[in-house]
Structure formats: structure tokens, C-alpha cells
mmCIF file of C-alpha atoms in Angstrom:
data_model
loop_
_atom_site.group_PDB
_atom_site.id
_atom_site.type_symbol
_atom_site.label_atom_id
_atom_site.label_comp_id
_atom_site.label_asym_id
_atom_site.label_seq_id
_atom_site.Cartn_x
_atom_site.Cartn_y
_atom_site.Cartn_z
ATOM 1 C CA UNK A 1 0.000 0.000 0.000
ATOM 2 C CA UNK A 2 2.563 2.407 0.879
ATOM 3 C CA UNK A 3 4.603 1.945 -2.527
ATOM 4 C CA UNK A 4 1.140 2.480 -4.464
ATOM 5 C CA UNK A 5 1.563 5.797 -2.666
ATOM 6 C CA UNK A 6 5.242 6.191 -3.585
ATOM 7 C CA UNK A 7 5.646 6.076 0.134
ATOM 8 C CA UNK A 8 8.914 4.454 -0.146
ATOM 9 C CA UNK A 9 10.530 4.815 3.064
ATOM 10 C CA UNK A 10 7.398 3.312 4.339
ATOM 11 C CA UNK A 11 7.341 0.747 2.778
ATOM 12 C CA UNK A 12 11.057 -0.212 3.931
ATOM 13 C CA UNK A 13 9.780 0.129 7.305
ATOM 14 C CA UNK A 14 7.334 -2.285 6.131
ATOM 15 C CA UNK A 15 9.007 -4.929 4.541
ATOM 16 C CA UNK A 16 11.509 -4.723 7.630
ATOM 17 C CA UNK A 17 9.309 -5.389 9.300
ATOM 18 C CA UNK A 18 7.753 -8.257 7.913
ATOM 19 C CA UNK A 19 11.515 -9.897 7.527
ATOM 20 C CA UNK A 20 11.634 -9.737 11.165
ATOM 21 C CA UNK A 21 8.925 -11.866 11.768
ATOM 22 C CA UNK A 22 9.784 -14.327 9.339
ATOM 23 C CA UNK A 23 13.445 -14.166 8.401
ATOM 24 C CA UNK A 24 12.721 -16.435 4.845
ATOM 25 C CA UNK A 25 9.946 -14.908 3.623
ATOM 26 C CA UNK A 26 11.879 -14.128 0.312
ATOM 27 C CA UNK A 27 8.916 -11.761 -1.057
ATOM 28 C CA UNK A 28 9.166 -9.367 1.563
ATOM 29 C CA UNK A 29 12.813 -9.497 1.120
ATOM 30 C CA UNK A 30 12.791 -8.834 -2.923
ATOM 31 C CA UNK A 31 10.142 -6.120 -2.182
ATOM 32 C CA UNK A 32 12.665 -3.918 0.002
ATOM 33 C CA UNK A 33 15.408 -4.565 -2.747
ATOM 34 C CA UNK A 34 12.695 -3.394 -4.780
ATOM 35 C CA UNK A 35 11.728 -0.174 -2.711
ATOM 36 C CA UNK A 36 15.669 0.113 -1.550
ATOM 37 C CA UNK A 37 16.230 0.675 -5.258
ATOM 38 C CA UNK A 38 13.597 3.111 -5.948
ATOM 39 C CA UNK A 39 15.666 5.178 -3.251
ATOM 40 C CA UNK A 40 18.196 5.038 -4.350
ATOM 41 C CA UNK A 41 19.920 2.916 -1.685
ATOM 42 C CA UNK A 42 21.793 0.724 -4.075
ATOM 43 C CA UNK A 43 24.089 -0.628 -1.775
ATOM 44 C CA UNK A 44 21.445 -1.734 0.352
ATOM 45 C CA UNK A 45 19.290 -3.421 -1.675
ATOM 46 C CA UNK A 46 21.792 -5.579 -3.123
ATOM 47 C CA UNK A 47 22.222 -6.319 0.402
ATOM 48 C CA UNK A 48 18.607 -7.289 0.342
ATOM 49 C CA UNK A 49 18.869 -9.940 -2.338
ATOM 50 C CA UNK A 50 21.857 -11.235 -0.459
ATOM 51 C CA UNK A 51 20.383 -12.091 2.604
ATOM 52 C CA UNK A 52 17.562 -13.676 0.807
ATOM 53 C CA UNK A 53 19.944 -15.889 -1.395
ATOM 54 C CA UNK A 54 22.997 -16.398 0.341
ATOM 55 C CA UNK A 55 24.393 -14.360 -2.490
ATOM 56 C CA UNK A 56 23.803 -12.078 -5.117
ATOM 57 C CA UNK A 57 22.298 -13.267 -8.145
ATOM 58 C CA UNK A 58 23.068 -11.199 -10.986
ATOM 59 C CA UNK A 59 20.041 -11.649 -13.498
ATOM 60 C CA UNK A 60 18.023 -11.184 -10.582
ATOM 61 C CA UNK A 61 19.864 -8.258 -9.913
ATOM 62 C CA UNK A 62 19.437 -6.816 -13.333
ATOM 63 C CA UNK A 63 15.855 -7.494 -13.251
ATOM 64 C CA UNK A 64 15.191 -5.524 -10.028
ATOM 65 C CA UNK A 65 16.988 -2.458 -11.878
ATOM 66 C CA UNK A 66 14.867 -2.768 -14.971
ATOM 67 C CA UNK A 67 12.128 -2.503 -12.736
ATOM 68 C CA UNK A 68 12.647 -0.008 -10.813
ATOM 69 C CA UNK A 69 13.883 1.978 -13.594
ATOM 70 C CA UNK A 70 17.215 2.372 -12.810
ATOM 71 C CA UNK A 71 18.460 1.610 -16.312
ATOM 72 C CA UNK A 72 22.098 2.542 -16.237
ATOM 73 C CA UNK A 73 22.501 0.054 -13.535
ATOM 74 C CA UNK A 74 20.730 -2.374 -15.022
ATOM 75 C CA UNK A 75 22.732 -2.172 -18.320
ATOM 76 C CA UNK A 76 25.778 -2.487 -16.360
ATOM 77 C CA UNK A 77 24.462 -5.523 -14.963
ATOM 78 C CA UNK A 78 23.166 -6.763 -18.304
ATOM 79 C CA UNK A 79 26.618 -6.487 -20.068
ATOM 80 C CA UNK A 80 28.438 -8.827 -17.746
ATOM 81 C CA UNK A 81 26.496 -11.819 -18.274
ATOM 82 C CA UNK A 82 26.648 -14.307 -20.580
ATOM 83 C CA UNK A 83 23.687 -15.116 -23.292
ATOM 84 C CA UNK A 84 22.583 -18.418 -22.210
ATOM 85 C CA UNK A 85 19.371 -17.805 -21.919
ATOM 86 C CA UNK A 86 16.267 -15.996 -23.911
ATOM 87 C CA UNK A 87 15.929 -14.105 -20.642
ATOM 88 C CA UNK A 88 19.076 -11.760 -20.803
ATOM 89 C CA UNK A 89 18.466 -10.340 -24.731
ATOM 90 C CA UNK A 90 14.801 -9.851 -23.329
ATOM 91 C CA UNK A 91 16.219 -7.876 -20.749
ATOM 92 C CA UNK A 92 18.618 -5.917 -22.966
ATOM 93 C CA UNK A 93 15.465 -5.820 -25.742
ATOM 94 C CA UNK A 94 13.102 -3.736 -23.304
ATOM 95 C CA UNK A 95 15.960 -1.918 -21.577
ATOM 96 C CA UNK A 96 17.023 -0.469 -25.270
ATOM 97 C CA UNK A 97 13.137 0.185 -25.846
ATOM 98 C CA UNK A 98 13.081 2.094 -22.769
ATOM 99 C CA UNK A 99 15.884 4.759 -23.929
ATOM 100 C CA UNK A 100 14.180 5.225 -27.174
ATOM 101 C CA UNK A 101 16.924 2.845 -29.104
ATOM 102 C CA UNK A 102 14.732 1.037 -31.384
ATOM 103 C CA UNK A 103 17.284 -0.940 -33.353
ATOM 104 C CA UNK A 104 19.427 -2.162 -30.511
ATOM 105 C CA UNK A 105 15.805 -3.184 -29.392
ATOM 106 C CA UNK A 106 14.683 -5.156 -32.126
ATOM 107 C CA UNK A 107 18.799 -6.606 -32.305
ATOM 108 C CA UNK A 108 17.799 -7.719 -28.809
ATOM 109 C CA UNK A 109 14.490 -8.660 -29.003
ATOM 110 C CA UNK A 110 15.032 -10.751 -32.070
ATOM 111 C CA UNK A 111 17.769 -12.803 -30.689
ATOM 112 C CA UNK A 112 15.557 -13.722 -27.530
ATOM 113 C CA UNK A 113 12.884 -15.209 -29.876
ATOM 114 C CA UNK A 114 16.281 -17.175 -31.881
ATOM 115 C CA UNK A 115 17.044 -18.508 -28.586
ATOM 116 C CA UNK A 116 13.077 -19.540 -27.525
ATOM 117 C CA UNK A 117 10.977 -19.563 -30.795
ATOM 118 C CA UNK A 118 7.979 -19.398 -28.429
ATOM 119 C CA UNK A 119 9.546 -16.507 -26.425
ATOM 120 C CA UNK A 120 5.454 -14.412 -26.555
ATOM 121 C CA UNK A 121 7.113 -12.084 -24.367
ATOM 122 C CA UNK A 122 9.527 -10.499 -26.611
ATOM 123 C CA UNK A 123 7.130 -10.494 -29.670
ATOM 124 C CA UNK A 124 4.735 -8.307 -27.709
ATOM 125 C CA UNK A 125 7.377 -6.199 -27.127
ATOM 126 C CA UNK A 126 8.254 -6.046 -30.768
ATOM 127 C CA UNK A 127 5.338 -4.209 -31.871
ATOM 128 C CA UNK A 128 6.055 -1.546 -29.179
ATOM 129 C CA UNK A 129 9.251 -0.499 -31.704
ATOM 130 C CA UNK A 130 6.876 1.532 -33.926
ATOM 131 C CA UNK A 131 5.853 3.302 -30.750
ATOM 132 C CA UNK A 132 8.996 4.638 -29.479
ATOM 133 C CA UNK A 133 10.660 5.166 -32.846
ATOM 134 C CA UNK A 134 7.409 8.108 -33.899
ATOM 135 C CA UNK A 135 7.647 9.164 -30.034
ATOM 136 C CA UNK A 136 10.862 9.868 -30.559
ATOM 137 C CA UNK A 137 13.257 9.994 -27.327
ATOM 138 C CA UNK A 138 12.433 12.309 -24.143
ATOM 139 C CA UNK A 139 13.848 15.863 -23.445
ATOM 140 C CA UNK A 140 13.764 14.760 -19.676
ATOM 141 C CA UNK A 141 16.327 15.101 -17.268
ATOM 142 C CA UNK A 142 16.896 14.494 -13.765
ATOM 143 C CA UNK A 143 14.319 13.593 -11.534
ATOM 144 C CA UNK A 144 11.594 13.727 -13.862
ATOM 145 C CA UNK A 145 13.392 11.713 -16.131
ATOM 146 C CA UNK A 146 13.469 9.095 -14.016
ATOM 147 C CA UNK A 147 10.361 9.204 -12.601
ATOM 148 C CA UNK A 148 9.210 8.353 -16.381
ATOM 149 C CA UNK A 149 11.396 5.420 -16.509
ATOM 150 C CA UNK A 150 10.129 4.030 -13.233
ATOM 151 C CA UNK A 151 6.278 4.627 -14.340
ATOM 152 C CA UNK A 152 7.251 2.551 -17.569
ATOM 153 C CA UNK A 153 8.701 0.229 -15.533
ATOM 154 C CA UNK A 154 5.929 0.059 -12.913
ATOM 155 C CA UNK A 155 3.957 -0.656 -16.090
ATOM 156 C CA UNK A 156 6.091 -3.195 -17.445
ATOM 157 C CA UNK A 157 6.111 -5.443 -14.501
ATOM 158 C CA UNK A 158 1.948 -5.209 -13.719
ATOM 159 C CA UNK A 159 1.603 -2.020 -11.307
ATOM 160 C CA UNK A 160 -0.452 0.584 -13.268
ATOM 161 C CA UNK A 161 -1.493 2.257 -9.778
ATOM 162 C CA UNK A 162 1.593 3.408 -8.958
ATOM 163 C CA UNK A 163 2.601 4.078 -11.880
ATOM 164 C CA UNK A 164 -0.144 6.422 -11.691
ATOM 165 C CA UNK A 165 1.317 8.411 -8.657
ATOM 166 C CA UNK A 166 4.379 8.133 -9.990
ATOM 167 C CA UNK A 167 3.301 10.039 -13.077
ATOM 168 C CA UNK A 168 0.957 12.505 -11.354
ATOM 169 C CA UNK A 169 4.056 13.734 -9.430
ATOM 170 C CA UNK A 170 5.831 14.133 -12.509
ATOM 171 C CA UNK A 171 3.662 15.850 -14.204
ATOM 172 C CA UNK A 172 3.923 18.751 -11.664
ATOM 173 C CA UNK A 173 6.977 19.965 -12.663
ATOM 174 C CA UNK A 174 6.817 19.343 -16.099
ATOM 175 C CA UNK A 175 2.675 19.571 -17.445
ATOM 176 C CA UNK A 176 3.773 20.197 -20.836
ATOM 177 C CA UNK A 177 5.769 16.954 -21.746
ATOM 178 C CA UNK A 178 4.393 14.785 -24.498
ATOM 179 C CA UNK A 179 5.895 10.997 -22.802
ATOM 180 C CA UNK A 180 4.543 12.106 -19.348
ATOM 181 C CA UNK A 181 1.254 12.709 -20.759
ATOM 182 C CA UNK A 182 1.005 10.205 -23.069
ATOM 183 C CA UNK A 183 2.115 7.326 -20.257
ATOM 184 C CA UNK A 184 -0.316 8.749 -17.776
ATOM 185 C CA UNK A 185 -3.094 8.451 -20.447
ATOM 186 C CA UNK A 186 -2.003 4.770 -21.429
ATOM 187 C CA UNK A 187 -1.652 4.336 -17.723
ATOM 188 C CA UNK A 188 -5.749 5.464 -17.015
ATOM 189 C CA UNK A 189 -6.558 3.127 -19.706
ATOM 190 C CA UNK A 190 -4.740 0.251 -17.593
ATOM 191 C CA UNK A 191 -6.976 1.470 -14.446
ATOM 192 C CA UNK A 192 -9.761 0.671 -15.839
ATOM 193 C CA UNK A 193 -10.862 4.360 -16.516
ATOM 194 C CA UNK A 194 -11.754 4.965 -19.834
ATOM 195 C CA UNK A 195 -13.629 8.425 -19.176
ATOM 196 C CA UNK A 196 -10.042 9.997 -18.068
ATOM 197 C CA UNK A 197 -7.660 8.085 -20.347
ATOM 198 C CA UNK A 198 -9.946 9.449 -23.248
ATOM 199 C CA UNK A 199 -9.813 12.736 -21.670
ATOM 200 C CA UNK A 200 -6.288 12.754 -21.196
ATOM 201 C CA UNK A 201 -5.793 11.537 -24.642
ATOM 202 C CA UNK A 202 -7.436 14.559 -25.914
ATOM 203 C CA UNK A 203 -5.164 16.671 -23.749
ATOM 204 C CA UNK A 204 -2.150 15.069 -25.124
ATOM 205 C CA UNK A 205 -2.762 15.095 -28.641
ATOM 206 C CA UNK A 206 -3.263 18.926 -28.338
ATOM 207 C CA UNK A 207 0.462 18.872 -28.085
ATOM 208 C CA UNK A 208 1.322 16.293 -30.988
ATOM 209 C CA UNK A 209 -1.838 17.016 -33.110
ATOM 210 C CA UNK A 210 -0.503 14.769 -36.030
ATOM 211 C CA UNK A 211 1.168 11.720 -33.342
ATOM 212 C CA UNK A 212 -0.233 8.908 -34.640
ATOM 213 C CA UNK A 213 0.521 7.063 -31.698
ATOM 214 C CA UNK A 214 -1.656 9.067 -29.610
ATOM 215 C CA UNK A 215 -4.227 9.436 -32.165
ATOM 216 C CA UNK A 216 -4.092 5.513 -32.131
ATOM 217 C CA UNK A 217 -4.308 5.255 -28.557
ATOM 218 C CA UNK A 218 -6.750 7.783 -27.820
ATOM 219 C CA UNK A 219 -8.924 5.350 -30.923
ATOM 220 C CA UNK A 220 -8.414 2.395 -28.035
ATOM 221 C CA UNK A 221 -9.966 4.277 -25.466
ATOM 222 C CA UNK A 222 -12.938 5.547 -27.308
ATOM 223 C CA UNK A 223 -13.335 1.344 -28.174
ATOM 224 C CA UNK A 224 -13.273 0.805 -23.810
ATOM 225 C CA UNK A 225 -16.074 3.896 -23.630
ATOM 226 C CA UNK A 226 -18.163 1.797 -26.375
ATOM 227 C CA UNK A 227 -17.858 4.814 -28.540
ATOM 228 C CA UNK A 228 -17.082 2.691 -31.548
ATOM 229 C CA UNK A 229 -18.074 6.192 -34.103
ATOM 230 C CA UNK A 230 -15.725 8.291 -32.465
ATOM 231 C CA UNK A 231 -13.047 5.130 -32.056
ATOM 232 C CA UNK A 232 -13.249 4.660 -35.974
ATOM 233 C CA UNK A 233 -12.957 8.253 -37.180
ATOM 234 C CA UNK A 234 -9.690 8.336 -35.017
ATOM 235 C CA UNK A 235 -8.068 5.069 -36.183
ATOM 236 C CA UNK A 236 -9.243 5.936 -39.824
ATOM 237 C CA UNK A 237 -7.295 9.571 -39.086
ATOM 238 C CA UNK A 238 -4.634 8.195 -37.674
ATOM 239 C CA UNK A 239 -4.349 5.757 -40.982
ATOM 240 C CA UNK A 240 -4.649 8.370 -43.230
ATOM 241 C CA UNK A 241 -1.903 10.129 -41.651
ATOM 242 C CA UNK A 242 0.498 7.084 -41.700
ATOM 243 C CA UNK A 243 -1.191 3.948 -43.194
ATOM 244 C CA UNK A 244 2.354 1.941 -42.035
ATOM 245 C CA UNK A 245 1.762 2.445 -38.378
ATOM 246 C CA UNK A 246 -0.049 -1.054 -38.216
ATOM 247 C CA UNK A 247 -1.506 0.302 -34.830
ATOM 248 C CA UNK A 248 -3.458 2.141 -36.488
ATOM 249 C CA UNK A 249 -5.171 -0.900 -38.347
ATOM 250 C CA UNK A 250 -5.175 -2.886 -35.247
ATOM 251 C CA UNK A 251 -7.394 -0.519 -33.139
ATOM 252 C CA UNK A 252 -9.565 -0.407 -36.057
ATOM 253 C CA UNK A 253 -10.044 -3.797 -36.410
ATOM 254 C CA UNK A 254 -10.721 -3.875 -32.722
ATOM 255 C CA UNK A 255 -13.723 -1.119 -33.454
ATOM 256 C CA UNK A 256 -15.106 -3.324 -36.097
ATOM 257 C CA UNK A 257 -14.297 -6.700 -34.418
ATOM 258 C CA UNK A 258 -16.703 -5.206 -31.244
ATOM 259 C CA UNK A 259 -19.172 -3.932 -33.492
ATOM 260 C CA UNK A 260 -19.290 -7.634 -35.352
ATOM 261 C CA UNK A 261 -18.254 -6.263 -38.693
ATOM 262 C CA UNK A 262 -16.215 -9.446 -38.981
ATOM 263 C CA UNK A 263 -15.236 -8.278 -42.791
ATOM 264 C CA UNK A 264 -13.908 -4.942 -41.973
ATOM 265 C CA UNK A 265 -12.536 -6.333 -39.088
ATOM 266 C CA UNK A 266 -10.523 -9.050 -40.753
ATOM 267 C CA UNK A 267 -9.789 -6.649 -43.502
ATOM 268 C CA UNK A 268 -8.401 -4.454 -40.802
ATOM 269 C CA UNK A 269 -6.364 -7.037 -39.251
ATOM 270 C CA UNK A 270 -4.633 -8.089 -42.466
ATOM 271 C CA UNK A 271 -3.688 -4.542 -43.060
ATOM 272 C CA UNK A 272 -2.068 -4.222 -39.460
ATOM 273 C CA UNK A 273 0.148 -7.410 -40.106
ATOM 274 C CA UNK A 274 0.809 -6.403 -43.715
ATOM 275 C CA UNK A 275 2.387 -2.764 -42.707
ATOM 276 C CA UNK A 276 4.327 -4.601 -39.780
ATOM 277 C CA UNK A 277 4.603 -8.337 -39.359
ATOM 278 C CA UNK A 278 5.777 -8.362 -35.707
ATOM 279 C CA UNK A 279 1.685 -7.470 -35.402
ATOM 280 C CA UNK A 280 0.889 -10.882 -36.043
ATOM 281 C CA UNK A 281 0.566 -12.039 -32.588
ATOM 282 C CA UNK A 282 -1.613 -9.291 -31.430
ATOM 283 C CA UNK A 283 -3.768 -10.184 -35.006
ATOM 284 C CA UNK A 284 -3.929 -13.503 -34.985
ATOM 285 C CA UNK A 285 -6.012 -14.621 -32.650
ATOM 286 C CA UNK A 286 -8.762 -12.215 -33.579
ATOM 287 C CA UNK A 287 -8.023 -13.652 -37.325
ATOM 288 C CA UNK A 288 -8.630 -16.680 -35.979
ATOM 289 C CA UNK A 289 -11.866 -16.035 -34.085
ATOM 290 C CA UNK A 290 -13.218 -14.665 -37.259
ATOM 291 C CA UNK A 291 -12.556 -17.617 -39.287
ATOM 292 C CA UNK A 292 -15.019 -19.943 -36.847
#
């Protein structure tokens, strides 16, 4: 509760806490390495993972970084260990997608799915390339840089409330950035608010009027409103403006797939996987629901 909050050196207190009671309770102790991190209290929180392991294991190590958006670290990490594993080019594959490096993403990425053909993970993540690369990298810096990378992290690992706070905070200081606006709208949408991610949407693409990523996005929430006019107007716009975005096509299949259109929606689909083939998973098994 008190991380949700960003009420980190609570939530030390916390986990301490809990450790105390039961010295091998190894998910308290990975959650202060977590919250250790997010302090930046390095030291300590390999600590953390020590005494939970006997020593420090590095992947583990790595991962915590990634996910608490301490990236340098984490690429430090990353760069020492051998590729034995589909896990470590993941890691490397979403760290490079993080700092806007596209190719070095895909390089990664690609190699994970060499190494584990049925690696879903890292094909997901594939179709997030387009994304970044018509985003373009952050003018961040400092504090509100990071708090960016920790709310994409936050995301990444299945905590869209803090994530939230993280980017409400943010926003504060700096109401005018395009990546903080756009990841707290995409974050709403993950809350299961459609009324404010649409609204936020709106407020976003006032400052990128021709980003077809937002335009797509904001298409995605007008589809979780049931506003399937609005949502296909915006995907068709969106098209229009850059008919190889295949995001585009996908949340306009989506409009047409909930509205039972299943011609335009296939249609749709085909388009989104023929402008970028990484969009096949994500296709597919609307494709394949059609076809029945």
C-alpha cells in the first residue's frame, strides 16, 4: 500500500518489518530490494537480495533495476552476463526500448525469440518499436526523467497504480511533456478508466496534433467507452496520416471486431500485419476467431 503511494521509506519500514517476523519470507525481502532501489539505496538493496539468497544473483539483480527503472545500472548488470538464456536479450530488448533505441531493441528482441521460438514475451514487445521510434526519445532530465522510466517500468512489470502516482508527481513539474502525458493516459486506460484516459488523450494530442501514436491510442480508449463512431474516425485519421503504423489498423479492427463487422474487421487485421509483421501475434487470434 505504501509503494502504491510512492511512500517508499514506508514501505522499507514495512518490509523490515515483515523480515523480522519471518526471516525467509523471500517476497518481503525482494520487495525492500525493490523499494531500496527506488531510493536510491543501491548498496542496500543488493544487500537485500543477499540475505535472501545467500548471495547475489546477478540476473536477478538486473531485473530488479529494470524494474525499478534504474536503467544505467541495469545495463551495467546486463553487459556482464553471458547469453545463455532468452531471458538476458529480453532484458537488454526492453531496456534499449526504454531509452528510445529502437534498433538495438529489435537486435535484442530478435535474438531472444532465436534462442526460444515461443519466447510471446519479446514479440509483444516487438510491436512496441513503432511506438517509441514516432515518439521519438524524451527531453527529460533528472528527476523527472526518471520518474518516467520508473512509471514505464511500474507498467512493465503489472503495477499501473503506482505508476499512476508516480506520473501525477511528474507531471507537476513538467505539465507540458508529451511521454509524461502520453504514459499517464495509457496508464488510465490500464486502471480501468476509460472516461479519463480518453480525456487525457485529448489533452495530449493537443500537443502532438498529427502523433499517430496518440491518435491511435486515444482510438483504443474511445473502443473501452463503447464509442465505436468516435473510435473509428480516429483510427481511420490516424491511418490516413500514416497507413504503415499497423496500430493504427489494429485498433480499427478492434472497433469493427466489437461492433461484429467481422469483414472490416478481418480486412483491418490483415492490413495491421501487412504494414508490420511483428503485429501478427496481437492479429492472430482475432483472425482466428473470425474464421469460426
Amino acid at each position: 500500500l505504501s509503494e502504491r503511494q510512492t511512500k517508499y521509506e514506508d514501505a522499507v519500514k514495512a518490509y523490515k518489518q515483515a523480515l523480522e517476523r519471518d526471516p525467509k519470507l523471500q517476497s518481503a525481502g525482494l520487495a525492500l530490494a525493490g523499494a531500496l532501489s527506488k531510493l536510491g539505496r543501491f548498496d542496500e538493496a543488493e544487500g537485500a537480495i543477499q540475505a535472501n539468497f545467500g548471495r547475489i544473483d546477478q540476473k536477478l539483480l538486473a531485473r530488479m533495476y529494470l524494474q525499478t527503472g534504474r536503467f544505467d545500472r541495469a545495463k551495467t548488470v546486463l553487459e556482464k552476463l553471458a547469453v545463455t538464456d532468452a531471458e538476458i536479450p529480453y532484458y537488454l530488448g526492453v531496456l534499449a526500448l526504454r531509452q528510445y533505441q529502437p534498433d538495438e531493441a529489435k537486435k535484442q528482441l530478435e535474438a531472444a525469440i532465436k534462442l526460444k521460438p515461443d519466447d510471446s514475451r519479446s514479440k509483444v514487445t516487438l510491436t512496441e518499436l513503432p511506438d517509441a521510434r514516432l515518439l521519438g526519445a524524451p527531453k527529460l532530465t533528472g528527476t523527472a526523467l526518471y520518474q518516467l522510466q520508473l512509471a514505464q517500468s511500474l507498467l512493465d512489470s503489472g503495477s499501473p497504480l503506482e505508476a499512476r502516482a508516480i506520473l501525477e508527481a511528474a507531471l507537476k513539474s513538467a505539465p507540458s511533456d508529451l511521454h509524461l502525458n502520453f504514459y499517464y493516459g495509457y496508464t488510465l486506460s490500464q486502471v480501468s478508466d476509460p472516461d479519463d484516459a480518453v480525456e487525457q488523450f485529448q489533452a495530449t494530442l493537443k500537443l502532438a496534433p498529427n502523433n499517430v501514436v496518440v491518435m491511435s491510442f486515444l482510438a483504443a480508449s474511445y473502443i473501452g467507452q463503447e464509442r465505436f463512431d468516435l473510435a473509428e474516425a480516429q483510427a481511420k485519421a490516424a491511418i490516413k496520416l500514416d497507413a504503415k503504423y499497423a496500430r493504427g489498423h489494429l485498433y480499427l479492427g478492434l472497433t469493427y471486431f466489437a461492433l461484429e463487422n467481422a469483414a472490416l474487421a478481418k480486412d483491418a487485421f490483415l492490413k495491421a500485419v501487412a504494414a508490420n509483421a511483428d503485429f501478427k501475434i496481437l492479429a492472430d487470434p482475432y483472425i482466428t476467431a473470425l474464421s469460426r
